Tab-separated table of C-alpha atoms in Angstrom:
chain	number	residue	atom	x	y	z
A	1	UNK	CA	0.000	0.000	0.000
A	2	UNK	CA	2.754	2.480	0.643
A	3	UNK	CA	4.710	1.738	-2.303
A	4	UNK	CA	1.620	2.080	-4.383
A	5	UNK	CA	0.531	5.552	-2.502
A	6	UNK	CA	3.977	6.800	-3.645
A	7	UNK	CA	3.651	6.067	-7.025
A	8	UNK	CA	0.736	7.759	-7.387
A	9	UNK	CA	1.519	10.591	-5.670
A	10	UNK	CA	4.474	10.772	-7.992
A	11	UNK	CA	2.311	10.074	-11.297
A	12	UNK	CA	0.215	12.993	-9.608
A	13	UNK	CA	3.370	15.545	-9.307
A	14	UNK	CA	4.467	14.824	-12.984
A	15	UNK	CA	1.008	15.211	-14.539
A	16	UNK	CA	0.898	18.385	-12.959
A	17	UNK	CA	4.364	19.579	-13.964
A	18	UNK	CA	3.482	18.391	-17.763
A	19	UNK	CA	0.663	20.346	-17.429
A	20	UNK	CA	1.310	23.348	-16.104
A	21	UNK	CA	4.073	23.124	-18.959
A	22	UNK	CA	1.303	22.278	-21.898
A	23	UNK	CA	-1.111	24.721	-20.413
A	24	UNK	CA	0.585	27.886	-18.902
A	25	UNK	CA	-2.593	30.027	-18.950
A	26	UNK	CA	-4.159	27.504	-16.677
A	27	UNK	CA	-3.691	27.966	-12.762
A	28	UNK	CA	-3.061	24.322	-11.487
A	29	UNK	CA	-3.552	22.551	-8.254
A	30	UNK	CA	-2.411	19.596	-6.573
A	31	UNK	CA	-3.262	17.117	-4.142
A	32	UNK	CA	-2.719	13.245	-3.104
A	33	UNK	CA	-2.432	11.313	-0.355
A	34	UNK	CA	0.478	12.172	1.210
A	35	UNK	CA	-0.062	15.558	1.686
A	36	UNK	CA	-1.262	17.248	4.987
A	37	UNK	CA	-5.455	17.441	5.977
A	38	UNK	CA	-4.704	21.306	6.225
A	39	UNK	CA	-2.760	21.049	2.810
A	40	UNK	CA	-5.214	19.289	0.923
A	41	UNK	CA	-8.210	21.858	2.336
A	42	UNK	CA	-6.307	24.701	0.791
A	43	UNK	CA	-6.210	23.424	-2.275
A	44	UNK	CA	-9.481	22.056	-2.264
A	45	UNK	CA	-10.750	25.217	-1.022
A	46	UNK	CA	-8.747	27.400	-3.835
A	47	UNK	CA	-10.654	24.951	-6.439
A	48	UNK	CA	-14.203	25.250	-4.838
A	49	UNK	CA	-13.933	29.000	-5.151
A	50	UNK	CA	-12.171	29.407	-8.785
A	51	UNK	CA	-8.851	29.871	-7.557
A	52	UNK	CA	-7.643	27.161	-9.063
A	53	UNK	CA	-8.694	26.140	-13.115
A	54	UNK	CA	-7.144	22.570	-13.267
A	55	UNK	CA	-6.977	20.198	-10.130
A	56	UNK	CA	-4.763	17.442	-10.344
A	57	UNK	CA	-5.346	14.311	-7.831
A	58	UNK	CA	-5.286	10.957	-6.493
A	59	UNK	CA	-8.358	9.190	-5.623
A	60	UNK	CA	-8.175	11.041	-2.490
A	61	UNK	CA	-10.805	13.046	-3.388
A	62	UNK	CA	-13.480	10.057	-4.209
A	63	UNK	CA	-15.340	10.977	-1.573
A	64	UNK	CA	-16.297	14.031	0.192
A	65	UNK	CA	-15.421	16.494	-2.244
A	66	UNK	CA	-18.511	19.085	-3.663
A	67	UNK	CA	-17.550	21.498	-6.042
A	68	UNK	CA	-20.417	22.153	-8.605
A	69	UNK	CA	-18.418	24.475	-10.707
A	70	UNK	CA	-16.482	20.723	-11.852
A	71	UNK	CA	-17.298	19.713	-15.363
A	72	UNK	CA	-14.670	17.215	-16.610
A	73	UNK	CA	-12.707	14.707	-15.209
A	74	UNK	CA	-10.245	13.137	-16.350
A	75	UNK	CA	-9.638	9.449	-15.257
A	76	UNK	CA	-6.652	7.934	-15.891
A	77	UNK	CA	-5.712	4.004	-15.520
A	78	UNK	CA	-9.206	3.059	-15.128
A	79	UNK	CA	-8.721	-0.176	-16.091
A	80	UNK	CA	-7.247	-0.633	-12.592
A	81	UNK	CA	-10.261	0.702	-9.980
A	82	UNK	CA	-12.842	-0.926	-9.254
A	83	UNK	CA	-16.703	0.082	-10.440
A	84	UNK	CA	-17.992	1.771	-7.152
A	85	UNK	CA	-14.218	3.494	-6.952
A	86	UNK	CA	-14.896	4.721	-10.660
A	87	UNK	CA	-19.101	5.697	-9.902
A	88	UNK	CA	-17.557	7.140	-6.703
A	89	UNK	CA	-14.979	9.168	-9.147
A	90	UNK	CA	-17.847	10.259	-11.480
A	91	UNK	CA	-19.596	11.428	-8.736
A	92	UNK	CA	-17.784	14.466	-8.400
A	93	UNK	CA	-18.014	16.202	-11.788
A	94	UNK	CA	-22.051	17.454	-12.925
A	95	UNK	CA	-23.002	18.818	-9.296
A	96	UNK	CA	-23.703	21.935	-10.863
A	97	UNK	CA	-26.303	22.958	-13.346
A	98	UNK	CA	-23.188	22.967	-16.759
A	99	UNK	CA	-23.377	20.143	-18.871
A	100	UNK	CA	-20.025	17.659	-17.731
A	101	UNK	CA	-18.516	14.352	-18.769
A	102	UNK	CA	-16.188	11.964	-17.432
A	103	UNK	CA	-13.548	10.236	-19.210
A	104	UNK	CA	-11.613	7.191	-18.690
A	105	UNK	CA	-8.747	6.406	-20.003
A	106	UNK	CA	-6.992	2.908	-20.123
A	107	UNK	CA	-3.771	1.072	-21.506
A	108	UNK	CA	-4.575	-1.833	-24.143
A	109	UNK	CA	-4.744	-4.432	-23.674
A	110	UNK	CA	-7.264	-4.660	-21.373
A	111	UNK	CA	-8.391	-8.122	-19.276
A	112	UNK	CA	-11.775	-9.489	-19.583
A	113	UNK	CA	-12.696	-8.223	-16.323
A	114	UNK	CA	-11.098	-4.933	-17.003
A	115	UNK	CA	-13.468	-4.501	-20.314
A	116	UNK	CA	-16.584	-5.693	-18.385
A	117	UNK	CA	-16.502	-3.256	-15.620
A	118	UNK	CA	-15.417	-0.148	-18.446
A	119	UNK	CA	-18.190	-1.647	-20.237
A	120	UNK	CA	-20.441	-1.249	-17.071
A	121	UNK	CA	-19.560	2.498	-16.834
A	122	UNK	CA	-19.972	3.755	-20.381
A	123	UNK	CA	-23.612	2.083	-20.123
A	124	UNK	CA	-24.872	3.486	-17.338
A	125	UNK	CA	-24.881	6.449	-14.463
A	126	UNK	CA	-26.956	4.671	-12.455
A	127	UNK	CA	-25.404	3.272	-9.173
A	128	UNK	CA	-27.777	0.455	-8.167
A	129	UNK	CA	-27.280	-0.885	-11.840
A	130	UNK	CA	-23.130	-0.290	-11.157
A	131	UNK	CA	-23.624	-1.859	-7.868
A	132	UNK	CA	-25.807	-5.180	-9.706
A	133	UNK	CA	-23.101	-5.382	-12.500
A	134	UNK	CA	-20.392	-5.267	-9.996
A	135	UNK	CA	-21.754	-7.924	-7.822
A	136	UNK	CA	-22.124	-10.547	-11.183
A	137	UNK	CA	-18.651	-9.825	-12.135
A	138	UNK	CA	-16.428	-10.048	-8.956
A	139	UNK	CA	-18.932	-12.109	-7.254
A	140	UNK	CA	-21.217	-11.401	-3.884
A	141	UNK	CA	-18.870	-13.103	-1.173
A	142	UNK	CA	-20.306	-14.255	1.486
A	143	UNK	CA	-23.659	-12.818	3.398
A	144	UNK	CA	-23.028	-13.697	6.665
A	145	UNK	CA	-18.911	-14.239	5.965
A	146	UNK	CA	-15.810	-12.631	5.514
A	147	UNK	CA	-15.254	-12.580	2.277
A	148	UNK	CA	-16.457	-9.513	-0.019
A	149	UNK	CA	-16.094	-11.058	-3.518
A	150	UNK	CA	-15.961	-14.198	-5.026
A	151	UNK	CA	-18.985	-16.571	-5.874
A	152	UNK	CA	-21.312	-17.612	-2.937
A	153	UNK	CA	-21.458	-21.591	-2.115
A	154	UNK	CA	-24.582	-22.076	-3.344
A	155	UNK	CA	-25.847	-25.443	-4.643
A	156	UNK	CA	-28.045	-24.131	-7.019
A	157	UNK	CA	-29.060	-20.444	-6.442
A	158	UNK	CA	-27.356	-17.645	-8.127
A	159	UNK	CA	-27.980	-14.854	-5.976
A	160	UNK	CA	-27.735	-12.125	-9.042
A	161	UNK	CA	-29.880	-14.911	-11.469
A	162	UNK	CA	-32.437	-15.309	-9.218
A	163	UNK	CA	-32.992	-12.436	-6.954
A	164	UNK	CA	-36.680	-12.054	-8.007
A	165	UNK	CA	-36.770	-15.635	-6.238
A	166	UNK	CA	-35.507	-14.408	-3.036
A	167	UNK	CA	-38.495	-13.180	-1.252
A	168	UNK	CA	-40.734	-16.581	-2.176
A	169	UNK	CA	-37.348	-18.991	-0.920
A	170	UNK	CA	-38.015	-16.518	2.170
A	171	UNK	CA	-41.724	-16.846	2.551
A	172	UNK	CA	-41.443	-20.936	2.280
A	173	UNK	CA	-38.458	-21.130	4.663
A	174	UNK	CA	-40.292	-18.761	7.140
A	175	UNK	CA	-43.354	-21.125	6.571
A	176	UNK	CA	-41.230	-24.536	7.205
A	177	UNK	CA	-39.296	-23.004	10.371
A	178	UNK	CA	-43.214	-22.298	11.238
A	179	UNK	CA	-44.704	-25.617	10.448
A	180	UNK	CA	-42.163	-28.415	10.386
A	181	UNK	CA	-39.560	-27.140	12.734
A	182	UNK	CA	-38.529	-30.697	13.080
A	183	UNK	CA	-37.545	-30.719	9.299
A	184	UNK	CA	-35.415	-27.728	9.828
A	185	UNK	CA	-32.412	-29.477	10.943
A	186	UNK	CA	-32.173	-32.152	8.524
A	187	UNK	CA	-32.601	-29.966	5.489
A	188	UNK	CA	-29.759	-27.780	6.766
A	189	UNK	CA	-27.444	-29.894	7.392
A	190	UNK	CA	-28.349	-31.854	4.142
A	191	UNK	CA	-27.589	-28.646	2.023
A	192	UNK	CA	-25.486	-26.373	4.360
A	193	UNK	CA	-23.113	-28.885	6.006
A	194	UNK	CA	-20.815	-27.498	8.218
A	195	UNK	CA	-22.357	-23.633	7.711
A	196	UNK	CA	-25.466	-25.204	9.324
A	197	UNK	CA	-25.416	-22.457	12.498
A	198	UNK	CA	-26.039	-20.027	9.891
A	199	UNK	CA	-29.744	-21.616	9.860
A	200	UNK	CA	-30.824	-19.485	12.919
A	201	UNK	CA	-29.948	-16.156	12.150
């Protein structure tokens, strides 16, 4: 994590040298990770009040940043964030009432997975759809595990597939806890195994 902070920190400082080289009408800001919270709140502030034309920055500013006067962002490597890092990135251009676009940019050649989720965001601004298409690619993990990606242990059930099934498995299990509690035990250790204690939540 360090090493990888400090490379983009660096790929931050040169972009911004390059540019204020290419563009030396342009006042240019700067921030990334490694600077100080007072730092980064000057700069920040400077850009929310037109001080600044151009910011430059790490995905430090995914979240928590507001400045409707933003109306393009520039996204490079995309092909290495994840889809809600990349909605989260989008997020922070078209607060305002200007028209504003996003673009990513990528090296070729890009991975399956890679295309999918750049795919995913050049369909669609909509973050419950990001957050669907990003749970059938990487996987849902585990509900009541650790792990936050990867496919579930189902049997059968695809938890993406058949979520309009969901609420009926619900209703019947509800009904057969209710009814046939005796059953209950059998049936989960038939199809759960060793996960059987997550029955009773």
């Amino acid at each position: 994590i360090e090493e990888s902070e400090e490379l983009q920190c660096q790929a931050a400082t040169d972009t911004a040298q390059w540019l204020a080289g290419a563009l030396p009408t342009l006042r240019i800001g700067l921030v990334h990770g490694r600077m100080k919270s007072m730092e980064k709140e000057l700069v920040m502030n400077a850009f929310r009040h037109g001080e600044i034309d151009l910011l430059v920055a790490t995905t430090v500013i995914e979240v928590g940043v507001d400045v409707p006067r933003a109306t393009l962002m520039v996204i490079e490597n995309a092909e290495r964030l994840g889809l809600a890092q990349l909605h989260q990135l989008r997020g922070r251009v078209g607060r305002g009432t200007s028209m504003s676009a996003c673009v990513l940019m990528y090296r070729s050649p890009l991975s399956v997975l890679a295309k999918q989720r750049l795919g995913v965001m050049r369909d669609t601004n909509d973050g419950f759809e990001i957050a669907r298409q990003d749970m059938a690619i990487r996987g849902p993990g585990e509900v009541l595990g650790t792990r936050q990606s990867g496919e579930m242990r189902f049997r059968i059930a695809d938890i993406v597939r058949d979520q309009a099934h969901i609420a009926e498995v619900d209703r019947v299990a509800q009904w057969l806890l209710t009814h046939h509690p005796d059953n209950v035990e059998p049936l989960i250790s038939r199809w759960v195994g060793s996960a059987g204690g997550y029955g009773s939540v």
